CSV table of C-alpha atoms in Angstrom, one decimal:
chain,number,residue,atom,x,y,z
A,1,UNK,CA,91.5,107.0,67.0
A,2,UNK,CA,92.6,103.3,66.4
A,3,UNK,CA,92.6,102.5,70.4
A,4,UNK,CA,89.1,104.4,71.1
A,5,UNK,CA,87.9,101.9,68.2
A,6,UNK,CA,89.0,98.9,70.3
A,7,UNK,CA,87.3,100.5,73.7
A,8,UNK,CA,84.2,98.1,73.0
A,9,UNK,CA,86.1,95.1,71.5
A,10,UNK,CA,87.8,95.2,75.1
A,11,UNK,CA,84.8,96.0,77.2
A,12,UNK,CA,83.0,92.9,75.9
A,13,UNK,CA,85.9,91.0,75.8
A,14,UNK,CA,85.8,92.2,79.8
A,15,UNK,CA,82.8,91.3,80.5
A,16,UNK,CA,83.2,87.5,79.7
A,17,UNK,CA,86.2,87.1,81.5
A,18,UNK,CA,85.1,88.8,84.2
A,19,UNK,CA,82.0,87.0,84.2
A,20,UNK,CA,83.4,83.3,83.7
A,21,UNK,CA,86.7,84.0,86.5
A,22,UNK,CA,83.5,84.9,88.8
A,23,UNK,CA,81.8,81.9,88.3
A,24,UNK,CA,85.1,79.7,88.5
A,25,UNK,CA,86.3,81.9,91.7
A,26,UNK,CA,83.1,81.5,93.7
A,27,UNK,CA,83.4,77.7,92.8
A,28,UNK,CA,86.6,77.0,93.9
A,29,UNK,CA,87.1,79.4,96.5
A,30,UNK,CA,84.3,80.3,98.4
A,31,UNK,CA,82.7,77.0,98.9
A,32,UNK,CA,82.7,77.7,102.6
A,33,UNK,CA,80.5,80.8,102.8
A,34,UNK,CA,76.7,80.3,101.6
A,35,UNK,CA,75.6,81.3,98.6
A,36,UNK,CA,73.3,83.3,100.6
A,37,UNK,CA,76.2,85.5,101.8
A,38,UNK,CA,78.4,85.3,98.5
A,39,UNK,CA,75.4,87.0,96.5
A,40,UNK,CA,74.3,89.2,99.6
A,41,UNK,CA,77.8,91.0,99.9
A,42,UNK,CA,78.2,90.9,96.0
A,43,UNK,CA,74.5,92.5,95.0
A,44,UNK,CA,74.7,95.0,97.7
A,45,UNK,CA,78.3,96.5,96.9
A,46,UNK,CA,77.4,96.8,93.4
A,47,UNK,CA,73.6,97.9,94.5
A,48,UNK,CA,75.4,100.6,96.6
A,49,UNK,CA,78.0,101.8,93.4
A,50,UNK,CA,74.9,102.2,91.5
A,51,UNK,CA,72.9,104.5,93.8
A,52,UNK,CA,76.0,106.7,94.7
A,53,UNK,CA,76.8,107.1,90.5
A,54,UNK,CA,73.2,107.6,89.9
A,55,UNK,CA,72.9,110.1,92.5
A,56,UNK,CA,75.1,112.4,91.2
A,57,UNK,CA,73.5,112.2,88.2
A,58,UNK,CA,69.7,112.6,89.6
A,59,UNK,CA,69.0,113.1,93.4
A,60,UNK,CA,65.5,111.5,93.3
A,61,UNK,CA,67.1,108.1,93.0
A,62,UNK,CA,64.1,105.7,93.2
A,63,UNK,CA,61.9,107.6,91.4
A,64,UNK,CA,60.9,104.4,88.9
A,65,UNK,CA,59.5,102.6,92.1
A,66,UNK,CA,57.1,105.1,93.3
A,67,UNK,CA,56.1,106.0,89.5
A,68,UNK,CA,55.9,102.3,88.2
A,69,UNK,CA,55.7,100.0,91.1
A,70,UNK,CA,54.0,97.1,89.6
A,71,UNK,CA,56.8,96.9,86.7
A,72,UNK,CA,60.0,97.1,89.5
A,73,UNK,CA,57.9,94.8,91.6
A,74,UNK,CA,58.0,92.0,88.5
A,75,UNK,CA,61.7,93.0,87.3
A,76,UNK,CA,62.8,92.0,91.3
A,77,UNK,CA,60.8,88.8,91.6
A,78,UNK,CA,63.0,88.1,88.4
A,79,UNK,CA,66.2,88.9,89.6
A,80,UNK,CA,65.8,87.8,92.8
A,81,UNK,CA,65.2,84.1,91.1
A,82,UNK,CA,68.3,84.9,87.9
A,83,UNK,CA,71.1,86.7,90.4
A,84,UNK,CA,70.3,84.0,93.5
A,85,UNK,CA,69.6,80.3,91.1
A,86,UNK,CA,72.8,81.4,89.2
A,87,UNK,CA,75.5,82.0,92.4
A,88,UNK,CA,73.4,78.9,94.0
A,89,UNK,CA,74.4,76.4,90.5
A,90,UNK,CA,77.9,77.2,91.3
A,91,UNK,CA,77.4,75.2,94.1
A,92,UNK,CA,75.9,72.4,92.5
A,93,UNK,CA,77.6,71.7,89.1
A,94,UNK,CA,80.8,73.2,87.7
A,95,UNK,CA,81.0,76.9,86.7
A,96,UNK,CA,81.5,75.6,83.1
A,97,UNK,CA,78.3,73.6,83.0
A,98,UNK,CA,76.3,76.4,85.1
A,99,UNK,CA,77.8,79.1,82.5
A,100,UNK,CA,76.7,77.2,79.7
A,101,UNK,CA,73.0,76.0,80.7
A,102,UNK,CA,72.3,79.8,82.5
A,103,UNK,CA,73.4,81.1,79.0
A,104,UNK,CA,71.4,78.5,76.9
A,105,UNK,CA,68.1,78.8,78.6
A,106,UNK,CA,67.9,82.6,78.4
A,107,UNK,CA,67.3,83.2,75.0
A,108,UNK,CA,65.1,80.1,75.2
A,109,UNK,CA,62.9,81.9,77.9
A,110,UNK,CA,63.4,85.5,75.3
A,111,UNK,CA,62.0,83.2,72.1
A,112,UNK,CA,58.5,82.0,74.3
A,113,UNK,CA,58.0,85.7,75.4
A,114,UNK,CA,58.2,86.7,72.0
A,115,UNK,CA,56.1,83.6,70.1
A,116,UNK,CA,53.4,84.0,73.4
A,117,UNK,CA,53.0,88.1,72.0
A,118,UNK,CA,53.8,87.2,68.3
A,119,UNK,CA,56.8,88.5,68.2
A,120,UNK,CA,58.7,86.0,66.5
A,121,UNK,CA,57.7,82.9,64.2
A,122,UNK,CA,56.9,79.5,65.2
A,123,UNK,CA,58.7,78.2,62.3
A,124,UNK,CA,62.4,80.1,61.2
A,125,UNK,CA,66.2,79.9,61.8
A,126,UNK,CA,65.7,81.3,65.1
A,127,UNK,CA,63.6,78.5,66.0
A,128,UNK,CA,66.3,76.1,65.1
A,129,UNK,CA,69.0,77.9,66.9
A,130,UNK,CA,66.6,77.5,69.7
A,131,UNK,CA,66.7,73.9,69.0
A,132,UNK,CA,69.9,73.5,68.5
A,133,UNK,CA,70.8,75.1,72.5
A,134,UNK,CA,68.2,72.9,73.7
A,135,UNK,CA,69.3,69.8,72.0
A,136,UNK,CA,72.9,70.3,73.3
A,137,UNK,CA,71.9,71.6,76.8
A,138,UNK,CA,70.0,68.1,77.1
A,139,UNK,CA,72.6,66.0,76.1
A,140,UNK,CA,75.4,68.3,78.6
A,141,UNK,CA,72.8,67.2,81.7
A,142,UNK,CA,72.5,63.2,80.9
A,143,UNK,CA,76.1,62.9,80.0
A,144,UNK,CA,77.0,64.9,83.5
A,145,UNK,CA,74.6,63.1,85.0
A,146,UNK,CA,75.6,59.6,83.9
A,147,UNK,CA,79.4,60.1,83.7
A,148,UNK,CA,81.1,59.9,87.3
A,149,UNK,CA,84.1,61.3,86.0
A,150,UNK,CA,84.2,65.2,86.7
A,151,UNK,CA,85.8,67.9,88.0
A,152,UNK,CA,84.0,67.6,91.4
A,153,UNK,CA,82.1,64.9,93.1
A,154,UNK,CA,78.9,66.0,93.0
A,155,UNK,CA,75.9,63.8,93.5
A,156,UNK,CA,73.2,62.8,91.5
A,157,UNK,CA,70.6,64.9,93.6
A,158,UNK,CA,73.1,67.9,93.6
A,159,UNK,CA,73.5,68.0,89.6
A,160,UNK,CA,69.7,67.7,89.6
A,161,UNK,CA,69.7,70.8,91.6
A,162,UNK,CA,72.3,72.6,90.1
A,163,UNK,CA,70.8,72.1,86.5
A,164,UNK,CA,67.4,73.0,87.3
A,165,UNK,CA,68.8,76.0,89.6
A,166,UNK,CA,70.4,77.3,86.4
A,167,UNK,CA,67.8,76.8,84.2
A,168,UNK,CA,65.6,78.8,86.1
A,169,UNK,CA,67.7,81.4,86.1
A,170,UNK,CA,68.8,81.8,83.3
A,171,UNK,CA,65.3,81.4,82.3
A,172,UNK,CA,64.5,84.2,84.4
A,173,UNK,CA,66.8,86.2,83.2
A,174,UNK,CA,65.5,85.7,79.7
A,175,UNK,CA,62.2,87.3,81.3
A,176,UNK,CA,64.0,90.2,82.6
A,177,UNK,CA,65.0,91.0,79.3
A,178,UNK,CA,61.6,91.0,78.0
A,179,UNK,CA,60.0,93.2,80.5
A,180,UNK,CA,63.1,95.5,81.2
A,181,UNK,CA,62.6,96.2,77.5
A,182,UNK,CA,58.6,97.5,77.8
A,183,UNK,CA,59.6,99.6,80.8
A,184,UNK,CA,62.1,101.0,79.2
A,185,UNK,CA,59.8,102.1,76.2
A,186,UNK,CA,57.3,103.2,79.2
A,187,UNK,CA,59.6,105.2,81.1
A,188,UNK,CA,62.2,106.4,79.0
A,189,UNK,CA,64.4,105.6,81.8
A,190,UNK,CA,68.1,104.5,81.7
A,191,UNK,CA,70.4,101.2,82.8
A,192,UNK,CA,71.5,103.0,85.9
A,193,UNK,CA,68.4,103.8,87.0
A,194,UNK,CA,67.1,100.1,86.5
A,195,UNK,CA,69.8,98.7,88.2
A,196,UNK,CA,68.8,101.2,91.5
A,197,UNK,CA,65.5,99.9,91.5
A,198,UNK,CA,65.5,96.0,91.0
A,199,UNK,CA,67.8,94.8,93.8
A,200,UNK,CA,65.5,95.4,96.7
A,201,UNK,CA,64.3,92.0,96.9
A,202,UNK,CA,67.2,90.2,96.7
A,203,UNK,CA,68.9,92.1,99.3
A,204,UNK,CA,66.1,91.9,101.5
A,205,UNK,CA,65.8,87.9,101.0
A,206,UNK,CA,69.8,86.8,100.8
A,207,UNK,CA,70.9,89.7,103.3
A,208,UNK,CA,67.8,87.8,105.4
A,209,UNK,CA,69.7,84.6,105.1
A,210,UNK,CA,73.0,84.9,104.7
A,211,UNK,CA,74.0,88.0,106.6
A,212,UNK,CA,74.7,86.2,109.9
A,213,UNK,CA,77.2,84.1,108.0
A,214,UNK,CA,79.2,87.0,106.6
A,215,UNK,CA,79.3,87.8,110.1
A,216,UNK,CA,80.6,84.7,111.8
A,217,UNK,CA,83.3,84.2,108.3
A,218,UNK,CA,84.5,87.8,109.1
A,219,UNK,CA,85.3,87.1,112.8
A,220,UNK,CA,87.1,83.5,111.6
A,221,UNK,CA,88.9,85.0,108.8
A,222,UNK,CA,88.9,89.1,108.8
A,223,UNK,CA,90.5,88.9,105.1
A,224,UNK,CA,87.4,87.3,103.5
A,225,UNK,CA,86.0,91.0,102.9
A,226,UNK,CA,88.9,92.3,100.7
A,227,UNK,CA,88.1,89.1,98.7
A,228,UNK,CA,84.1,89.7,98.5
A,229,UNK,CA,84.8,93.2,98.0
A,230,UNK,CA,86.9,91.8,95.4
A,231,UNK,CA,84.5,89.1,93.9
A,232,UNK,CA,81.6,91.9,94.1
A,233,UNK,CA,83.7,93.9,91.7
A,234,UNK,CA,84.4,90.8,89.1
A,235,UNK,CA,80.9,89.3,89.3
A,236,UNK,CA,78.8,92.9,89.5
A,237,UNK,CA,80.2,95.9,88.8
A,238,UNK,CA,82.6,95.5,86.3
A,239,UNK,CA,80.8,93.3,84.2
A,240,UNK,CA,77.6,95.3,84.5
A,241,UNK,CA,79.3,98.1,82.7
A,242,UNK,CA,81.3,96.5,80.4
A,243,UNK,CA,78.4,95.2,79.4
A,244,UNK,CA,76.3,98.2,79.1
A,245,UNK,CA,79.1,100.1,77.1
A,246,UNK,CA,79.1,97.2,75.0
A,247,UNK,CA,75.8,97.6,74.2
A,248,UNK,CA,75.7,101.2,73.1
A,249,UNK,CA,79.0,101.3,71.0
A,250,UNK,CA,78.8,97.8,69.5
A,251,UNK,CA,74.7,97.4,69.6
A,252,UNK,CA,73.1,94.3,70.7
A,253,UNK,CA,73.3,92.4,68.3
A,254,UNK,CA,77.2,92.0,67.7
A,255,UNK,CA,77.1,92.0,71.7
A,256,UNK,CA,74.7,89.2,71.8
A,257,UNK,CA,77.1,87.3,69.3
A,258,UNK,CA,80.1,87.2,71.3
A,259,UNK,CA,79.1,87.0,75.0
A,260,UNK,CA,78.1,83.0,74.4
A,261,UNK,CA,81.8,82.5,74.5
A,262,UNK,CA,82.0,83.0,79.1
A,263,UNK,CA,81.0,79.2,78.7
A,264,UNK,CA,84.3,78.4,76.7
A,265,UNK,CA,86.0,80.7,79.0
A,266,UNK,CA,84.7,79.4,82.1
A,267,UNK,CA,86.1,75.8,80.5
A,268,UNK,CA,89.3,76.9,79.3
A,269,UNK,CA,89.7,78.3,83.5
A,270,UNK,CA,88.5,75.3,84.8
A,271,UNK,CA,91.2,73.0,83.0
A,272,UNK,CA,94.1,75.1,83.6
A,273,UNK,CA,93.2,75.3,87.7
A,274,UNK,CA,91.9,71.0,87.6
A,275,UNK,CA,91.1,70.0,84.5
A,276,UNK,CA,88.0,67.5,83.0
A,277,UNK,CA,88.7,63.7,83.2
A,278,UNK,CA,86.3,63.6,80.3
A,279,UNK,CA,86.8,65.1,76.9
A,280,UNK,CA,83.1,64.9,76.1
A,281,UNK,CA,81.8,67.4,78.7
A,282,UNK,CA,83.7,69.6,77.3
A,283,UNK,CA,83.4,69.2,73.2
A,284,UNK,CA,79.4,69.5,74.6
A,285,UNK,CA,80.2,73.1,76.5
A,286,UNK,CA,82.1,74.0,73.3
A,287,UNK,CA,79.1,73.1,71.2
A,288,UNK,CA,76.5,74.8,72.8
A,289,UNK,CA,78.1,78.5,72.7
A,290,UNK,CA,78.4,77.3,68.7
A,291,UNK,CA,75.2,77.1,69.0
A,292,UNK,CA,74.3,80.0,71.2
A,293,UNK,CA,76.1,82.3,68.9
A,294,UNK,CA,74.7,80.8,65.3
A,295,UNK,CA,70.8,81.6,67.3
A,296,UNK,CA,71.9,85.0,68.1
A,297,UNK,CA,73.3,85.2,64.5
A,298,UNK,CA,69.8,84.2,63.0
A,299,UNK,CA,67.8,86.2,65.6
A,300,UNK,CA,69.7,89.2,64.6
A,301,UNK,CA,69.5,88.9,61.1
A,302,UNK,CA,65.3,88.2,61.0
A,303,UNK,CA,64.9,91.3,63.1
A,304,UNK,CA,67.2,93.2,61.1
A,305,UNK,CA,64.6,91.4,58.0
A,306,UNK,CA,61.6,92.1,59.6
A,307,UNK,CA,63.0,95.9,60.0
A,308,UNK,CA,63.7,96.2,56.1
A,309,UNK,CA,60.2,94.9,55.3
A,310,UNK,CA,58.5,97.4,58.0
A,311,UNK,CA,60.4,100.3,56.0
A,312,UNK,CA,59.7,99.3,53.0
A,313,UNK,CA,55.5,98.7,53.8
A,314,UNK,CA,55.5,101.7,55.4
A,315,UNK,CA,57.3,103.4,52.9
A,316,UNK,CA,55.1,101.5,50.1
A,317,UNK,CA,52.2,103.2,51.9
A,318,UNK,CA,53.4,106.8,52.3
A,319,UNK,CA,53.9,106.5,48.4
A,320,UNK,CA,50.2,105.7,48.1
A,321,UNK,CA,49.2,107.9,50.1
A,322,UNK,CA,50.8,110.6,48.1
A,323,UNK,CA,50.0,109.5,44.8
């Protein structure tokens, strides 16, 4: 009974290490294969896991495309920018800093989504969370910007890239959140058949691009598919799960709270492989998954508020209703 009870504890804990050795690993070993091929080979092994798990379940695998086309077409324009911007940063800025600003701009993108359909308040703790990952996201990009000494030798023009790359991303990923979420209400639908049906444009754009250099790397070095099949496995699969069993045994909220920490992770990787010259990059990665997790904190308790007030109105006008 006691080790079932850590079963989610360890898959969330899995997911962040999985998802921070990824970022490091496609850093500092696969620099010379695109990012093209890296998330080609990496999206399609886990595209293909899904569809063979979900067809045992349900033959009619695609069903969500033909049913609710214009919802899977928007949920793959997003993932085509959060799953390709995010393996593309890695080439651009240090996993640490990539981790960080892909994780600090998604709940950013979530809290516009939600003020734009007045979900959420202008004005609250949230807000200032908000802030608060914003304020420190800033200050990681001047100071990695400005300060020569790093981890790589990126250029000005690259961090640029990198930054905004992520930012998008993550961005986009916030987005994917928000309308995942209504199709799920619409279609009653689960994870596994979501993650059959938004992949199609990625594959069909990186596999595009980066198929022919899969090709030529597998005929220089035959063992570079082991390790994608490998990296496919740390950066999609397992993850993906972990994450989704996270999510129904802890709940979202106490998921949301921990998975800020891949940042750290990614940091604490990246200084036992090279190590920062600076100590003020990282005291600025540290702080923003602070602040990451004390916005999740506050987001979790309004809506966990705004639930106890719903109740109690609703309950309030049953009573009425009665009397």
């Amino acid at each position: 009974m006691t080790t079932q009870r850590l079963y989610p504890t360890i898959s969330i804990i899995t997911y962040c290490l999985c998802t921070a050795l990824a970022a490091v690993w496609i850093s500092f070993s696969f620099s010379g294969l695109s990012a093209y091929s890296v998330t080609f080979f990496s999206l399609f092994f886990a595209f293909c896991v899904f569809v063979v798990l979900q067809f045992r379940i349900r033959k009619d695998v695609f069903w969500l495309t033909r049913k609710f086309f214009g919802d899977i077409l928007i949920l793959n324009f997003l993932t085509l920018f959060s799953w390709l911007f995010a393996f593309m940063a890695l080439y651009k800025i240090e996993p640490s800093i990539e981790c960080a600003i892909f994780q600090g701009s998604l709940p950013i993108a979530v809290l516009f989504c939600d003020l734009i359909t007045g979900k959420a308040k202008g004005f609250s703790l949230r807000s200032l969370g908000i802030f608060l990952i914003a304020a420190n996201l800033v200050g990681l990009f001047v100071l990695r910007l400005v300060n020569g000494a790093a981890m790589f030798a990126h250029t000005p023009q690259e961090i640029w890239t990198g930054v905004a790359m992520a930012a998008v991303g993550g961005a986009s990923a916030g987005v994917y959140v928000f309308h995942s979420g209504k199709l799920y209400a619409k279609a009653n639908c689960t994870t596994l058949e979501i993650l059959c049906n938004r992949f199609f444009l990625l594959l069909l754009v990186t596999g595009f691009l980066g198929l022919g250099g899969i090709v030529n790397a597998t005929a220089a070095e035959p063992m570079i598919l082991p390790r994608l099949v490998m990296l496919a496995c740390v950066s999609v699969v397992i993850p993906m799960f972990a994450l989704q069993y996270s999510v129904q045994t802890l709940g979202a909220s106490k998921t949301s709270i921990i998975t800020p920490l891949v940042p750290a992770i990614a940091l604490a990787l990246e200084q036992m492989l090279k190590g920062w010259p600076s100590i003020w990059i990282p005291v600025l990665i540290v702080t923003t998954c602070f602040a990451l997790i004390l916005a999740n904190y506050w987001m979790n308790r309004e809506k966990l508020q705004d639930f106890r007030l719903t109740r109690v109105g609703a309950s309030n006008d049953g009573l009425s209703q009665r009397v």
